[in-house]
């Protein structure tokens, strides 16, 4: 079922968006060479507890997961693109890290992700990959206008990706957000404009392009969760929770 939120409900979702943004800001700042992924997860967990929020991940066990996730943030490194399960790994300078975080505050969920190079030493290839997912996210958000359709968002994302020379995997994409982390409609990262569910004021969605440098195929790591590029190439992912309003798209997870 697809829910449409009232203006007052969208206002009530703002604290969740601000909290998710603050956790991504804090964990990104902490992700320096030598820091363990488990330390990043612990920081996010402390912030959840301090805020009185609820994790969307720790008990999450969909059909594609081997077991409940057991952590509160996804940490995907280098060839890992989605659902990176935090484990005993110390970040190295030059690692390409994606942090993906969702939480519930006062019953409302927000979901967001960011990719960056640890230590700031971007290669040209990494810089292009990260810039492309960010451009694709911006294009998807710009297309999230009342009167458009889901396919307009998908097409905007796919156009940016293909123009930059990347393939697009359609197995995972954006989704509805509300009182739960994942809902309808599904928002593929490529598609045809003018097709799919109509975008109406009150619809709240997560838009999340993700790309791999030289493939569009993935496989599941032995941990049962982490999705990696099939050829071992680097990856990037960007995501925001966005509300469709009469005045245009409202990014609830905008970061400082």
PDB file of C-alpha atoms in Angstrom:
ATOM      1  CA  UNK A   1       0.000   0.000   0.000  1.00  0.00           C
ATOM      2  CA  UNK A   2       1.211   3.505  -0.818  1.00  0.00           C
ATOM      3  CA  UNK A   3       0.542   6.087   1.877  1.00  0.00           C
ATOM      4  CA  UNK A   4       0.276   9.826   1.336  1.00  0.00           C
ATOM      5  CA  UNK A   5       1.218  12.002   4.299  1.00  0.00           C
ATOM      6  CA  UNK A   6      -0.506  15.175   5.388  1.00  0.00           C
ATOM      7  CA  UNK A   7       1.515  18.394   5.668  1.00  0.00           C
ATOM      8  CA  UNK A   8       1.501  18.017   9.465  1.00  0.00           C
ATOM      9  CA  UNK A   9       2.796  14.448   9.182  1.00  0.00           C
ATOM     10  CA  UNK A  10       5.609  15.592   6.901  1.00  0.00           C
ATOM     11  CA  UNK A  11       6.494  18.218   9.503  1.00  0.00           C
ATOM     12  CA  UNK A  12       6.546  15.432  12.096  1.00  0.00           C
ATOM     13  CA  UNK A  13       9.045  13.539   9.925  1.00  0.00           C
ATOM     14  CA  UNK A  14      11.573  16.364   9.953  1.00  0.00           C
ATOM     15  CA  UNK A  15      13.230  15.386  13.276  1.00  0.00           C
ATOM     16  CA  UNK A  16      13.978  11.899  11.941  1.00  0.00           C
ATOM     17  CA  UNK A  17      15.545  13.415   8.851  1.00  0.00           C
ATOM     18  CA  UNK A  18      17.675  15.795  10.888  1.00  0.00           C
ATOM     19  CA  UNK A  19      18.784  12.980  13.183  1.00  0.00           C
ATOM     20  CA  UNK A  20      19.784  10.682  10.317  1.00  0.00           C
ATOM     21  CA  UNK A  21      21.728  13.554   8.744  1.00  0.00           C
ATOM     22  CA  UNK A  22      23.511  14.255  12.040  1.00  0.00           C
ATOM     23  CA  UNK A  23      24.566  10.623  12.437  1.00  0.00           C
ATOM     24  CA  UNK A  24      25.981  10.545   8.912  1.00  0.00           C
ATOM     25  CA  UNK A  25      27.861  13.792   9.593  1.00  0.00           C
ATOM     26  CA  UNK A  26      29.327  12.369  12.822  1.00  0.00           C
ATOM     27  CA  UNK A  27      30.238   8.950  11.441  1.00  0.00           C
ATOM     28  CA  UNK A  28      31.779  10.459   8.328  1.00  0.00           C
ATOM     29  CA  UNK A  29      33.930  12.737  10.492  1.00  0.00           C
ATOM     30  CA  UNK A  30      34.997   9.725  12.565  1.00  0.00           C
ATOM     31  CA  UNK A  31      35.889   7.559   9.541  1.00  0.00           C
ATOM     32  CA  UNK A  32      39.626   8.221   9.488  1.00  0.00           C
ATOM     33  CA  UNK A  33      42.473   5.859   8.613  1.00  0.00           C
ATOM     34  CA  UNK A  34      42.919   3.336  11.416  1.00  0.00           C
ATOM     35  CA  UNK A  35      39.328   3.532  12.668  1.00  0.00           C
ATOM     36  CA  UNK A  36      37.541   0.185  12.912  1.00  0.00           C
ATOM     37  CA  UNK A  37      34.164  -0.277  11.219  1.00  0.00           C
ATOM     38  CA  UNK A  38      32.865  -1.602  14.532  1.00  0.00           C
ATOM     39  CA  UNK A  39      33.804   1.726  16.148  1.00  0.00           C
ATOM     40  CA  UNK A  40      31.715   3.552  13.559  1.00  0.00           C
ATOM     41  CA  UNK A  41      28.774   1.269  14.297  1.00  0.00           C
ATOM     42  CA  UNK A  42      29.252   1.833  18.037  1.00  0.00           C
ATOM     43  CA  UNK A  43      29.196   5.616  17.539  1.00  0.00           C
ATOM     44  CA  UNK A  44      25.949   5.402  15.589  1.00  0.00           C
ATOM     45  CA  UNK A  45      24.506   3.143  18.293  1.00  0.00           C
ATOM     46  CA  UNK A  46      25.423   5.625  21.038  1.00  0.00           C
ATOM     47  CA  UNK A  47      23.764   8.439  19.101  1.00  0.00           C
ATOM     48  CA  UNK A  48      20.596   6.356  18.667  1.00  0.00           C
ATOM     49  CA  UNK A  49      20.471   5.691  22.398  1.00  0.00           C
ATOM     50  CA  UNK A  50      21.179   9.312  23.328  1.00  0.00           C
ATOM     51  CA  UNK A  51      18.387  10.551  21.040  1.00  0.00           C
ATOM     52  CA  UNK A  52      15.873   7.918  22.146  1.00  0.00           C
ATOM     53  CA  UNK A  53      15.588   6.816  18.523  1.00  0.00           C
ATOM     54  CA  UNK A  54      15.142   3.291  17.199  1.00  0.00           C
ATOM     55  CA  UNK A  55      17.403   1.455  14.766  1.00  0.00           C
ATOM     56  CA  UNK A  56      15.814   0.297  11.524  1.00  0.00           C
ATOM     57  CA  UNK A  57      18.632  -2.183  10.900  1.00  0.00           C
ATOM     58  CA  UNK A  58      19.523  -4.135  14.022  1.00  0.00           C
ATOM     59  CA  UNK A  59      16.557  -6.546  13.864  1.00  0.00           C
ATOM     60  CA  UNK A  60      16.031  -6.203  10.106  1.00  0.00           C
ATOM     61  CA  UNK A  61      15.694  -9.626   8.464  1.00  0.00           C
ATOM     62  CA  UNK A  62      14.254  -9.535   4.927  1.00  0.00           C
ATOM     63  CA  UNK A  63      14.235 -12.565   2.646  1.00  0.00           C
ATOM     64  CA  UNK A  64      17.580 -11.609   1.064  1.00  0.00           C
ATOM     65  CA  UNK A  65      19.414 -11.361   4.421  1.00  0.00           C
ATOM     66  CA  UNK A  66      20.997 -14.462   5.950  1.00  0.00           C
ATOM     67  CA  UNK A  67      20.026 -13.436   9.495  1.00  0.00           C
ATOM     68  CA  UNK A  68      18.949 -10.313  11.406  1.00  0.00           C
ATOM     69  CA  UNK A  69      21.410  -7.547  10.440  1.00  0.00           C
ATOM     70  CA  UNK A  70      22.605  -7.094  14.027  1.00  0.00           C
ATOM     71  CA  UNK A  71      24.229  -3.660  13.520  1.00  0.00           C
ATOM     72  CA  UNK A  72      22.823  -0.137  13.232  1.00  0.00           C
ATOM     73  CA  UNK A  73      24.640   1.284  10.187  1.00  0.00           C
ATOM     74  CA  UNK A  74      25.789  -0.117   6.838  1.00  0.00           C
ATOM     75  CA  UNK A  75      29.511   0.329   6.152  1.00  0.00           C
ATOM     76  CA  UNK A  76      30.355  -0.649   2.573  1.00  0.00           C
ATOM     77  CA  UNK A  77      34.044  -0.505   1.661  1.00  0.00           C
ATOM     78  CA  UNK A  78      35.577  -0.398  -1.846  1.00  0.00           C
ATOM     79  CA  UNK A  79      33.873  -3.161  -3.877  1.00  0.00           C
ATOM     80  CA  UNK A  80      30.991  -3.404  -1.367  1.00  0.00           C
ATOM     81  CA  UNK A  81      28.095  -1.316  -2.632  1.00  0.00           C
ATOM     82  CA  UNK A  82      25.068  -2.063  -0.425  1.00  0.00           C
ATOM     83  CA  UNK A  83      24.226  -3.555   2.982  1.00  0.00           C
ATOM     84  CA  UNK A  84      27.840  -3.574   4.145  1.00  0.00           C
ATOM     85  CA  UNK A  85      27.827  -5.419   7.470  1.00  0.00           C
ATOM     86  CA  UNK A  86      30.205  -3.741   9.964  1.00  0.00           C
ATOM     87  CA  UNK A  87      33.013  -6.109  10.935  1.00  0.00           C
ATOM     88  CA  UNK A  88      36.516  -6.066  12.392  1.00  0.00           C
ATOM     89  CA  UNK A  89      38.250  -4.005   9.707  1.00  0.00           C
ATOM     90  CA  UNK A  90      40.409  -0.908  10.177  1.00  0.00           C
ATOM     91  CA  UNK A  91      39.941   1.703   7.484  1.00  0.00           C
ATOM     92  CA  UNK A  92      42.911   2.512   5.288  1.00  0.00           C
ATOM     93  CA  UNK A  93      43.719   5.781   3.565  1.00  0.00           C
ATOM     94  CA  UNK A  94      42.162   5.665   0.115  1.00  0.00           C
ATOM     95  CA  UNK A  95      39.317   3.275   0.989  1.00  0.00           C
ATOM     96  CA  UNK A  96      36.052   4.219  -0.714  1.00  0.00           C
ATOM     97  CA  UNK A  97      33.478   4.037   2.075  1.00  0.00           C
ATOM     98  CA  UNK A  98      29.693   4.258   1.924  1.00  0.00           C
ATOM     99  CA  UNK A  99      27.741   4.928   5.111  1.00  0.00           C
ATOM    100  CA  UNK A 100      24.025   4.100   4.875  1.00  0.00           C
ATOM    101  CA  UNK A 101      21.834   4.819   7.897  1.00  0.00           C
ATOM    102  CA  UNK A 102      18.144   4.714   8.731  1.00  0.00           C
ATOM    103  CA  UNK A 103      16.421   5.328  12.043  1.00  0.00           C
ATOM    104  CA  UNK A 104      13.004   5.981  13.497  1.00  0.00           C
ATOM    105  CA  UNK A 105      12.308   9.045  15.649  1.00  0.00           C
ATOM    106  CA  UNK A 106       8.885   9.372  17.267  1.00  0.00           C
ATOM    107  CA  UNK A 107       7.608   6.658  14.937  1.00  0.00           C
ATOM    108  CA  UNK A 108       8.807   8.243  11.684  1.00  0.00           C
ATOM    109  CA  UNK A 109      11.670   6.886   9.578  1.00  0.00           C
ATOM    110  CA  UNK A 110      14.322   8.566   7.451  1.00  0.00           C
ATOM    111  CA  UNK A 111      17.024   6.893   5.354  1.00  0.00           C
ATOM    112  CA  UNK A 112      20.163   8.357   3.787  1.00  0.00           C
ATOM    113  CA  UNK A 113      23.605   7.387   2.461  1.00  0.00           C
ATOM    114  CA  UNK A 114      26.870   9.039   1.466  1.00  0.00           C
ATOM    115  CA  UNK A 115      30.085   7.813  -0.199  1.00  0.00           C
ATOM    116  CA  UNK A 116      33.562   9.302   0.227  1.00  0.00           C
ATOM    117  CA  UNK A 117      37.237   8.404   0.182  1.00  0.00           C
ATOM    118  CA  UNK A 118      38.833   7.899   3.600  1.00  0.00           C
ATOM    119  CA  UNK A 119      41.643  10.402   4.107  1.00  0.00           C
ATOM    120  CA  UNK A 120      40.464  12.452   1.133  1.00  0.00           C
ATOM    121  CA  UNK A 121      42.927  11.031  -1.413  1.00  0.00           C
ATOM    122  CA  UNK A 122      40.527  10.523  -4.316  1.00  0.00           C
ATOM    123  CA  UNK A 123      41.722   8.942  -7.519  1.00  0.00           C
ATOM    124  CA  UNK A 124      40.202  10.399 -10.707  1.00  0.00           C
ATOM    125  CA  UNK A 125      38.123   7.234 -11.032  1.00  0.00           C
ATOM    126  CA  UNK A 126      36.761   7.486  -7.497  1.00  0.00           C
ATOM    127  CA  UNK A 127      36.064  11.195  -7.892  1.00  0.00           C
ATOM    128  CA  UNK A 128      34.071  10.556 -11.076  1.00  0.00           C
ATOM    129  CA  UNK A 129      32.113   7.679  -9.527  1.00  0.00           C
ATOM    130  CA  UNK A 130      31.164   9.659  -6.413  1.00  0.00           C
ATOM    131  CA  UNK A 131      30.324  12.786  -8.408  1.00  0.00           C
ATOM    132  CA  UNK A 132      28.120  10.744 -10.721  1.00  0.00           C
ATOM    133  CA  UNK A 133      26.019   9.175  -7.956  1.00  0.00           C
ATOM    134  CA  UNK A 134      25.624  12.599  -6.356  1.00  0.00           C
ATOM    135  CA  UNK A 135      24.608  14.122  -9.703  1.00  0.00           C
ATOM    136  CA  UNK A 136      22.200  11.233 -10.289  1.00  0.00           C
ATOM    137  CA  UNK A 137      20.678  11.770  -6.843  1.00  0.00           C
ATOM    138  CA  UNK A 138      20.245  15.480  -7.540  1.00  0.00           C
ATOM    139  CA  UNK A 139      18.620  14.688 -10.896  1.00  0.00           C
ATOM    140  CA  UNK A 140      16.271  12.199  -9.257  1.00  0.00           C
ATOM    141  CA  UNK A 141      15.293  14.721  -6.609  1.00  0.00           C
ATOM    142  CA  UNK A 142      14.692  17.408  -9.235  1.00  0.00           C
ATOM    143  CA  UNK A 143      12.312  15.023 -11.029  1.00  0.00           C
ATOM    144  CA  UNK A 144      10.381  14.319  -7.815  1.00  0.00           C
ATOM    145  CA  UNK A 145       7.667  16.812  -8.671  1.00  0.00           C
ATOM    146  CA  UNK A 146       3.941  16.478  -8.124  1.00  0.00           C
ATOM    147  CA  UNK A 147       2.400  15.550 -11.471  1.00  0.00           C
ATOM    148  CA  UNK A 148       5.403  13.512 -12.596  1.00  0.00           C
ATOM    149  CA  UNK A 149       5.639   9.738 -12.276  1.00  0.00           C
ATOM    150  CA  UNK A 150       8.090   7.348 -10.648  1.00  0.00           C
ATOM    151  CA  UNK A 151       9.534   6.632 -14.099  1.00  0.00           C
ATOM    152  CA  UNK A 152      10.591  10.267 -14.393  1.00  0.00           C
ATOM    153  CA  UNK A 153      12.806   9.844 -11.311  1.00  0.00           C
ATOM    154  CA  UNK A 154      14.187   6.537 -12.622  1.00  0.00           C
ATOM    155  CA  UNK A 155      14.872   8.002 -16.054  1.00  0.00           C
ATOM    156  CA  UNK A 156      16.634  11.051 -14.598  1.00  0.00           C
ATOM    157  CA  UNK A 157      18.943   8.825 -12.531  1.00  0.00           C
ATOM    158  CA  UNK A 158      19.644   6.411 -15.390  1.00  0.00           C
ATOM    159  CA  UNK A 159      20.354   9.207 -17.851  1.00  0.00           C
ATOM    160  CA  UNK A 160      23.103  10.617 -15.618  1.00  0.00           C
ATOM    161  CA  UNK A 161      24.615   7.172 -15.050  1.00  0.00           C
ATOM    162  CA  UNK A 162      24.648   6.138 -18.707  1.00  0.00           C
ATOM    163  CA  UNK A 163      25.975   9.511 -19.852  1.00  0.00           C
ATOM    164  CA  UNK A 164      28.956   8.972 -17.528  1.00  0.00           C
ATOM    165  CA  UNK A 165      29.532   5.498 -18.973  1.00  0.00           C
ATOM    166  CA  UNK A 166      28.193   3.354 -16.121  1.00  0.00           C
ATOM    167  CA  UNK A 167      25.837   0.405 -16.228  1.00  0.00           C
ATOM    168  CA  UNK A 168      22.852   0.302 -13.871  1.00  0.00           C
ATOM    169  CA  UNK A 169      21.765  -2.633 -11.727  1.00  0.00           C
ATOM    170  CA  UNK A 170      17.999  -2.813 -11.160  1.00  0.00           C
ATOM    171  CA  UNK A 171      17.898  -5.369  -8.336  1.00  0.00           C
ATOM    172  CA  UNK A 172      17.774  -2.723  -5.587  1.00  0.00           C
ATOM    173  CA  UNK A 173      16.625   0.884  -5.695  1.00  0.00           C
ATOM    174  CA  UNK A 174      14.655   3.577  -3.948  1.00  0.00           C
ATOM    175  CA  UNK A 175      11.482   2.993  -1.964  1.00  0.00           C
ATOM    176  CA  UNK A 176       8.686   4.498   0.024  1.00  0.00           C
ATOM    177  CA  UNK A 177       9.466   5.689   3.569  1.00  0.00           C
ATOM    178  CA  UNK A 178       7.097   6.348   6.449  1.00  0.00           C
ATOM    179  CA  UNK A 179       6.543   4.473   9.670  1.00  0.00           C
ATOM    180  CA  UNK A 180       8.680   1.665   8.229  1.00  0.00           C
ATOM    181  CA  UNK A 181      11.987   1.797   6.362  1.00  0.00           C
ATOM    182  CA  UNK A 182      10.901   0.104   3.143  1.00  0.00           C
ATOM    183  CA  UNK A 183       7.553   0.500   1.428  1.00  0.00           C
ATOM    184  CA  UNK A 184       5.968   1.119  -1.935  1.00  0.00           C
ATOM    185  CA  UNK A 185       6.595   2.424  -4.488  1.00  0.00           C
ATOM    186  CA  UNK A 186       9.839   0.846  -5.662  1.00  0.00           C
ATOM    187  CA  UNK A 187      11.993   3.365  -7.519  1.00  0.00           C
ATOM    188  CA  UNK A 188      14.379   1.749  -9.983  1.00  0.00           C
ATOM    189  CA  UNK A 189      17.586   3.569 -10.883  1.00  0.00           C
ATOM    190  CA  UNK A 190      16.772   3.456 -14.589  1.00  0.00           C
ATOM    191  CA  UNK A 191      13.523   3.531 -16.491  1.00  0.00           C
ATOM    192  CA  UNK A 192      11.230   5.271 -18.921  1.00  0.00           C
ATOM    193  CA  UNK A 193       9.816   8.732 -18.237  1.00  0.00           C
ATOM    194  CA  UNK A 194       6.080   9.111 -17.886  1.00  0.00           C
ATOM    195  CA  UNK A 195       5.599   5.581 -16.564  1.00  0.00           C
ATOM    196  CA  UNK A 196       4.758   4.166 -13.154  1.00  0.00           C
ATOM    197  CA  UNK A 197       2.996   5.475 -10.063  1.00  0.00           C
ATOM    198  CA  UNK A 198       1.999   9.165 -10.189  1.00  0.00           C
ATOM    199  CA  UNK A 199       3.868  11.427  -7.778  1.00  0.00           C
ATOM    200  CA  UNK A 200       1.390  13.162  -5.498  1.00  0.00           C
ATOM    201  CA  UNK A 201       1.845  15.613  -2.646  1.00  0.00           C
ATOM    202  CA  UNK A 202       2.351  13.664   0.566  1.00  0.00           C
ATOM    203  CA  UNK A 203       4.370  10.841  -0.976  1.00  0.00           C
ATOM    204  CA  UNK A 204       7.642  10.319   0.931  1.00  0.00           C
ATOM    205  CA  UNK A 205      10.376   8.308  -0.766  1.00  0.00           C
ATOM    206  CA  UNK A 206      14.038   7.404  -0.496  1.00  0.00           C
ATOM    207  CA  UNK A 207      15.878   8.073  -3.747  1.00  0.00           C
ATOM    208  CA  UNK A 208      19.147   6.126  -3.911  1.00  0.00           C
ATOM    209  CA  UNK A 209      21.347   5.730  -6.979  1.00  0.00           C
ATOM    210  CA  UNK A 210      24.254   3.307  -6.600  1.00  0.00           C
ATOM    211  CA  UNK A 211      26.875   2.488  -9.184  1.00  0.00           C
ATOM    212  CA  UNK A 212      29.860   0.226  -9.761  1.00  0.00           C
ATOM    213  CA  UNK A 213      32.836   1.341 -11.808  1.00  0.00           C
ATOM    214  CA  UNK A 214      33.015  -1.402 -14.435  1.00  0.00           C
ATOM    215  CA  UNK A 215      30.057  -3.778 -13.984  1.00  0.00           C
ATOM    216  CA  UNK A 216      26.338  -3.845 -13.295  1.00  0.00           C
ATOM    217  CA  UNK A 217      26.412  -7.251 -11.586  1.00  0.00           C
ATOM    218  CA  UNK A 218      26.595  -8.001  -7.860  1.00  0.00           C
ATOM    219  CA  UNK A 219      27.068 -10.974  -5.559  1.00  0.00           C
ATOM    220  CA  UNK A 220      26.441 -11.571  -1.861  1.00  0.00           C
ATOM    221  CA  UNK A 221      29.436 -11.830   0.455  1.00  0.00           C
ATOM    222  CA  UNK A 222      29.868 -14.851   2.720  1.00  0.00           C
ATOM    223  CA  UNK A 223      28.557 -12.741   5.628  1.00  0.00           C
ATOM    224  CA  UNK A 224      25.109 -13.139   4.063  1.00  0.00           C
ATOM    225  CA  UNK A 225      24.506  -9.393   3.759  1.00  0.00           C
ATOM    226  CA  UNK A 226      27.188  -7.346   2.032  1.00  0.00           C
ATOM    227  CA  UNK A 227      26.585  -6.898  -1.702  1.00  0.00           C
ATOM    228  CA  UNK A 228      29.750  -6.555  -3.774  1.00  0.00           C
ATOM    229  CA  UNK A 229      30.545  -5.759  -7.399  1.00  0.00           C
ATOM    230  CA  UNK A 230      30.997  -8.987  -9.331  1.00  0.00           C
ATOM    231  CA  UNK A 231      34.330  -7.914 -10.826  1.00  0.00           C
ATOM    232  CA  UNK A 232      35.740  -6.316  -7.660  1.00  0.00           C
ATOM    233  CA  UNK A 233      35.484  -2.765  -8.996  1.00  0.00           C
ATOM    234  CA  UNK A 234      34.875   0.223  -6.743  1.00  0.00           C
ATOM    235  CA  UNK A 235      31.379   1.408  -5.909  1.00  0.00           C
ATOM    236  CA  UNK A 236      29.448   4.441  -4.677  1.00  0.00           C
ATOM    237  CA  UNK A 237      25.962   5.131  -3.321  1.00  0.00           C
ATOM    238  CA  UNK A 238      24.039   8.299  -2.439  1.00  0.00           C
ATOM    239  CA  UNK A 239      20.583   8.575  -0.860  1.00  0.00           C
ATOM    240  CA  UNK A 240      18.127  11.075   0.588  1.00  0.00           C
ATOM    241  CA  UNK A 241      14.616  10.849   1.998  1.00  0.00           C
ATOM    242  CA  UNK A 242      12.410  13.230   0.013  1.00  0.00           C
ATOM    243  CA  UNK A 243       8.820  14.397   0.472  1.00  0.00           C
ATOM    244  CA  UNK A 244       6.745  15.366  -2.548  1.00  0.00           C
ATOM    245  CA  UNK A 245       4.983  18.676  -1.832  1.00  0.00           C
ATOM    246  CA  UNK A 246       2.938  21.207  -3.767  1.00  0.00           C
ATOM    247  CA  UNK A 247       6.011  23.455  -3.661  1.00  0.00           C
ATOM    248  CA  UNK A 248       8.440  20.855  -4.963  1.00  0.00           C
ATOM    249  CA  UNK A 249      10.644  18.165  -3.430  1.00  0.00           C
ATOM    250  CA  UNK A 250      11.585  18.574   0.249  1.00  0.00           C
ATOM    251  CA  UNK A 251      14.823  16.826   1.246  1.00  0.00           C
ATOM    252  CA  UNK A 252      14.260  15.673   4.822  1.00  0.00           C
ATOM    253  CA  UNK A 253      17.806  14.286   5.283  1.00  0.00           C
ATOM    254  CA  UNK A 254      19.759  17.286   3.992  1.00  0.00           C
ATOM    255  CA  UNK A 255      23.198  17.405   5.669  1.00  0.00           C
ATOM    256  CA  UNK A 256      25.269  20.384   6.734  1.00  0.00           C
TER     257      UNK A 256
END
